[in-house]
Amino acid sequence: MQAKVTILIIEDEKNICDFIATTLKAQGYKTITTGLGREGISLTASQCPDVILLDLGLPDVDGMEVIRQVRSYSVIPIIVISARTQEKEKVMALDLGADDYITKPFGSSELLARIRTALRHGNRPVGGSAMVDRPYKAKGLVIDFDRRLVMVEGEAVHLTQVEFKIVSFLARNAGRVMTYDTLISHVWGPYADDNNRILRVNMANIRRKLEKNPAEPQFILTEIGVGYRMAEEENQENDTE
């Protein structure tokens, strides 16, 4: 019998915690809950959950500190769930090592989709690896990493070297938001200027080539003030058997 996927919920608002736990249990997940950051850090070490759902506004220690401490010894996926809506806080959480960010209020379908994405990326280094070199496929877009080929509705699309590097990086991390700084560092190197104008110019060109309507993209979505997120791949199996 396959072991259930375990999710640690660190959330001090009981009604929200109960809602999340009930939703996840109905989908076959095992849940562990706590309203304290320090206990969450301890439970992470002792229980080794598959995913952590973390609220930032905890009564004993700020959620950012929880991310710092967990990331000092673990790569367990962390999804931040918080009422904080400032872009700089989203960027800070992601730069500290959080894998994703959902702003309250949120729906159960969005939460479950983010968890499935986190589980698929749980043992995958950012930037991709040999184990994910199968082609990316979503909504008529195909990206063949080995052949450096991009196709939309069966038609080949020519991308420049930089454009392909951006698209392939996002595709390897499909479903996850990649911050502007992360993208700039990956494409242009760690010492590149952090002004994201060159990234925006390249993204505009990419969207003109890939999207039916660049003003309403379906492949590469903008997380305003934070970064970009590639659409989820199609026909992914649910991990909660």
Coordinates of C-alpha atoms in Angstrom, one line a residue:
M1 CA 0.0 0.0 0.0
Q2 CA 1.4 3.4 -1.0
A3 CA 2.1 5.8 1.8
K4 CA -0.1 8.9 1.8
V5 CA 1.4 12.2 0.9
T6 CA 1.9 14.2 4.2
I7 CA 1.2 18.0 4.3
L8 CA 2.2 20.2 7.2
I9 CA -0.2 23.1 7.7
I10 CA 1.3 26.0 9.8
E11 CA -1.7 28.3 10.2
D12 CA -2.9 30.0 13.4
E13 CA -6.4 30.9 12.2
K14 CA -8.4 27.8 13.2
N15 CA -11.2 28.2 10.7
I16 CA -8.7 28.5 7.8
C17 CA -6.6 25.6 9.1
D18 CA -9.7 23.4 9.5
F19 CA -10.9 24.3 6.0
I20 CA -7.5 23.4 4.4
A21 CA -7.2 20.2 6.4
T22 CA -10.7 19.0 5.5
T23 CA -10.1 19.8 1.8
L24 CA -6.8 17.9 1.8
K25 CA -8.1 14.9 3.7
A26 CA -11.0 14.6 1.2
Q27 CA -8.4 14.3 -1.6
G28 CA -6.5 11.5 0.3
Y29 CA -3.7 13.6 1.8
K30 CA -2.5 13.1 5.4
T31 CA -2.3 16.4 7.3
I32 CA -0.4 17.7 10.4
T33 CA -1.5 21.0 11.8
T34 CA 0.0 23.6 14.1
G35 CA -0.6 27.3 14.8
L36 CA 2.9 28.1 15.9
G37 CA 6.0 28.7 13.8
R38 CA 8.5 27.1 16.2
E39 CA 6.4 24.0 16.5
G40 CA 6.2 23.9 12.7
I41 CA 10.0 24.0 12.4
S42 CA 10.2 21.1 14.9
L43 CA 7.5 19.1 13.1
T44 CA 9.3 19.6 9.8
A45 CA 12.4 18.0 11.2
S46 CA 10.6 15.2 13.0
Q47 CA 7.8 14.3 10.6
C48 CA 9.5 15.1 7.2
P49 CA 6.3 16.2 5.4
D50 CA 6.1 16.2 1.6
V51 CA 4.8 19.8 1.4
I52 CA 4.5 22.7 3.9
L53 CA 1.7 25.2 3.8
L54 CA 2.8 28.3 5.7
D55 CA 1.0 31.4 7.0
L56 CA 3.4 34.4 7.4
G57 CA 1.5 36.1 10.3
L58 CA 2.1 33.6 13.1
P59 CA 1.8 34.6 16.8
D60 CA 5.3 33.4 17.9
V61 CA 7.7 33.9 15.0
D62 CA 7.3 35.5 11.6
G63 CA 6.7 33.1 8.7
M64 CA 9.8 34.5 6.9
E65 CA 11.9 33.2 9.8
V66 CA 10.3 29.8 9.4
I67 CA 11.3 29.7 5.7
R68 CA 14.9 30.7 6.6
Q69 CA 15.2 28.0 9.3
V70 CA 13.6 25.2 7.2
R71 CA 15.7 26.1 4.2
S72 CA 18.9 25.9 6.2
Y73 CA 18.5 22.1 6.3
S74 CA 15.6 21.0 4.0
V75 CA 14.4 21.4 0.4
I76 CA 10.8 20.4 1.3
P77 CA 8.4 22.5 -0.9
I78 CA 7.0 25.4 0.9
I79 CA 3.8 27.1 -0.2
V80 CA 3.1 30.4 1.5
I81 CA -0.5 31.1 2.3
S82 CA -1.0 34.7 3.6
A83 CA -3.3 37.7 3.7
R84 CA -0.2 39.9 2.9
T85 CA -0.6 41.3 -0.6
Q86 CA 2.5 43.4 -0.9
E87 CA 4.6 42.4 -3.9
K88 CA 7.8 42.9 -2.0
E89 CA 6.8 40.4 0.6
K90 CA 5.9 37.8 -2.0
V91 CA 9.3 38.4 -3.6
M92 CA 11.1 38.2 -0.3
A93 CA 9.3 34.9 0.6
L94 CA 10.2 33.4 -2.8
D95 CA 13.8 34.6 -2.6
L96 CA 14.2 33.1 0.9
G97 CA 13.2 29.7 -0.6
A98 CA 9.4 29.4 -0.7
D99 CA 8.2 27.5 -3.8
D100 CA 4.9 29.3 -4.3
Y101 CA 2.6 32.0 -2.8
I102 CA -1.2 32.0 -2.5
T103 CA -3.0 35.1 -1.2
K104 CA -6.1 34.7 1.0
P105 CA -8.9 34.3 0.2
F106 CA -8.3 31.3 -2.2
G107 CA -10.3 28.4 -3.5
S108 CA -9.8 24.8 -2.9
S109 CA -9.1 24.0 -6.6
E110 CA -6.3 26.6 -6.7
L111 CA -4.8 25.2 -3.5
L112 CA -4.9 21.6 -4.8
A113 CA -3.3 22.6 -8.1
R114 CA -0.5 24.4 -6.4
I115 CA 0.1 21.4 -4.1
R116 CA 0.3 19.1 -7.1
T117 CA 2.8 21.4 -8.7
A118 CA 4.9 21.5 -5.6
L119 CA 4.9 17.7 -5.3
R120 CA 6.1 17.3 -8.9
H121 CA 8.9 19.8 -8.3
G122 CA 9.8 18.5 -4.8
N123 CA 12.8 16.5 -5.9
R124 CA 13.6 18.7 -8.9
P125 CA 16.3 21.3 -8.8
V126 CA 15.3 24.8 -10.1
G127 CA 16.5 25.0 -13.7
G128 CA 15.6 21.4 -14.5
S129 CA 17.6 18.3 -14.9
A130 CA 17.9 15.3 -17.2
M131 CA 14.9 13.7 -15.6
V132 CA 12.6 16.4 -16.9
D133 CA 13.9 16.6 -20.5
R134 CA 10.8 15.2 -21.9
P135 CA 9.0 17.8 -24.0
Y136 CA 6.7 20.3 -22.3
K137 CA 3.2 20.3 -23.6
A138 CA 0.3 22.6 -22.8
K139 CA -2.6 24.1 -24.7
G140 CA -1.1 23.5 -28.1
L141 CA 2.4 24.7 -27.1
V142 CA 5.3 22.1 -27.3
I143 CA 8.8 22.8 -26.1
D144 CA 11.4 20.1 -27.0
F145 CA 14.4 20.8 -24.8
D146 CA 16.8 18.4 -26.5
R147 CA 16.0 19.5 -30.0
R148 CA 15.6 23.2 -28.9
L149 CA 12.4 23.2 -30.8
V150 CA 9.3 25.3 -30.0
M151 CA 5.9 24.6 -31.7
V152 CA 2.5 26.2 -31.4
E153 CA -0.4 24.2 -32.9
G154 CA 2.0 22.2 -34.9
E155 CA 3.9 25.1 -36.4
A156 CA 7.5 25.7 -35.6
V157 CA 8.3 29.1 -33.9
H158 CA 11.7 30.7 -34.2
L159 CA 13.0 32.1 -30.9
T160 CA 16.4 33.7 -30.3
Q161 CA 18.9 32.0 -28.0
V162 CA 17.9 34.3 -25.1
E163 CA 14.2 33.9 -25.7
F164 CA 14.5 30.1 -25.8
K165 CA 16.5 30.2 -22.6
I166 CA 13.7 32.2 -20.9
V167 CA 10.9 29.9 -22.2
S168 CA 12.7 26.7 -21.4
F169 CA 13.5 27.8 -17.9
L170 CA 9.9 28.7 -17.2
A171 CA 8.7 25.5 -18.8
R172 CA 11.0 23.3 -16.7
N173 CA 9.4 25.0 -13.7
A174 CA 5.8 25.0 -15.0
G175 CA 3.2 26.1 -12.5
R176 CA 5.7 27.8 -10.3
V177 CA 6.3 31.6 -10.1
M178 CA 9.8 32.5 -11.1
T179 CA 10.8 35.9 -9.7
Y180 CA 12.3 38.6 -12.0
D181 CA 15.7 38.3 -10.2
T182 CA 15.7 34.5 -10.5
L183 CA 15.1 34.7 -14.3
I184 CA 17.6 37.5 -14.8
S185 CA 20.3 35.6 -12.9
H186 CA 19.6 32.3 -14.8
V187 CA 19.6 33.9 -18.3
W188 CA 22.2 36.7 -18.0
G189 CA 24.2 35.5 -15.0
P190 CA 24.4 36.3 -11.3
Y191 CA 26.2 39.6 -11.9
A192 CA 23.6 41.0 -14.4
D193 CA 22.0 44.3 -13.8
D194 CA 18.8 43.7 -11.7
N195 CA 16.8 46.2 -13.9
N196 CA 14.2 43.9 -15.4
R197 CA 13.6 46.1 -18.5
I198 CA 15.6 43.7 -20.8
L199 CA 13.5 40.8 -19.4
R200 CA 10.2 42.7 -20.1
V201 CA 11.4 43.5 -23.7
N202 CA 12.2 39.8 -24.3
M203 CA 9.0 38.6 -22.8
A204 CA 7.0 41.0 -25.1
N205 CA 8.8 39.5 -28.1
I206 CA 8.1 35.9 -26.8
R207 CA 4.4 36.6 -26.3
R208 CA 4.1 38.1 -29.8
K209 CA 5.5 34.8 -31.2
L210 CA 3.7 32.4 -29.0
E211 CA 0.3 33.9 -28.0
K212 CA -2.8 34.3 -30.1
N213 CA -3.5 37.5 -28.1
P214 CA -0.3 38.8 -26.3
A215 CA -2.4 41.1 -24.2
E216 CA -4.2 38.0 -22.7
P217 CA -1.5 35.4 -22.5
Q218 CA -2.4 31.7 -21.9
F219 CA 1.1 30.2 -21.8
I220 CA 3.2 32.6 -19.7
L221 CA 1.3 34.5 -17.0
T222 CA 2.5 37.6 -15.2
E223 CA 2.5 37.7 -11.4
I224 CA 2.5 41.5 -11.1
G225 CA 5.5 42.9 -9.3
V226 CA 6.8 39.4 -8.7
G227 CA 7.7 37.5 -11.9
Y228 CA 6.3 35.0 -14.4
R229 CA 4.5 31.6 -14.2
M230 CA 4.4 29.1 -17.0
A231 CA 1.0 27.3 -17.5
E232 CA 0.7 23.9 -16.0
E233 CA 1.5 20.9 -18.3
E234 CA -1.4 18.8 -19.6
N235 CA -2.4 15.3 -18.5
Q236 CA -0.5 15.3 -15.2
E237 CA -1.5 12.5 -12.9
N238 CA -2.7 13.3 -9.4
D239 CA -0.1 12.3 -6.8
T240 CA -2.6 11.3 -4.0
E241 CA -3.3 7.7 -4.7

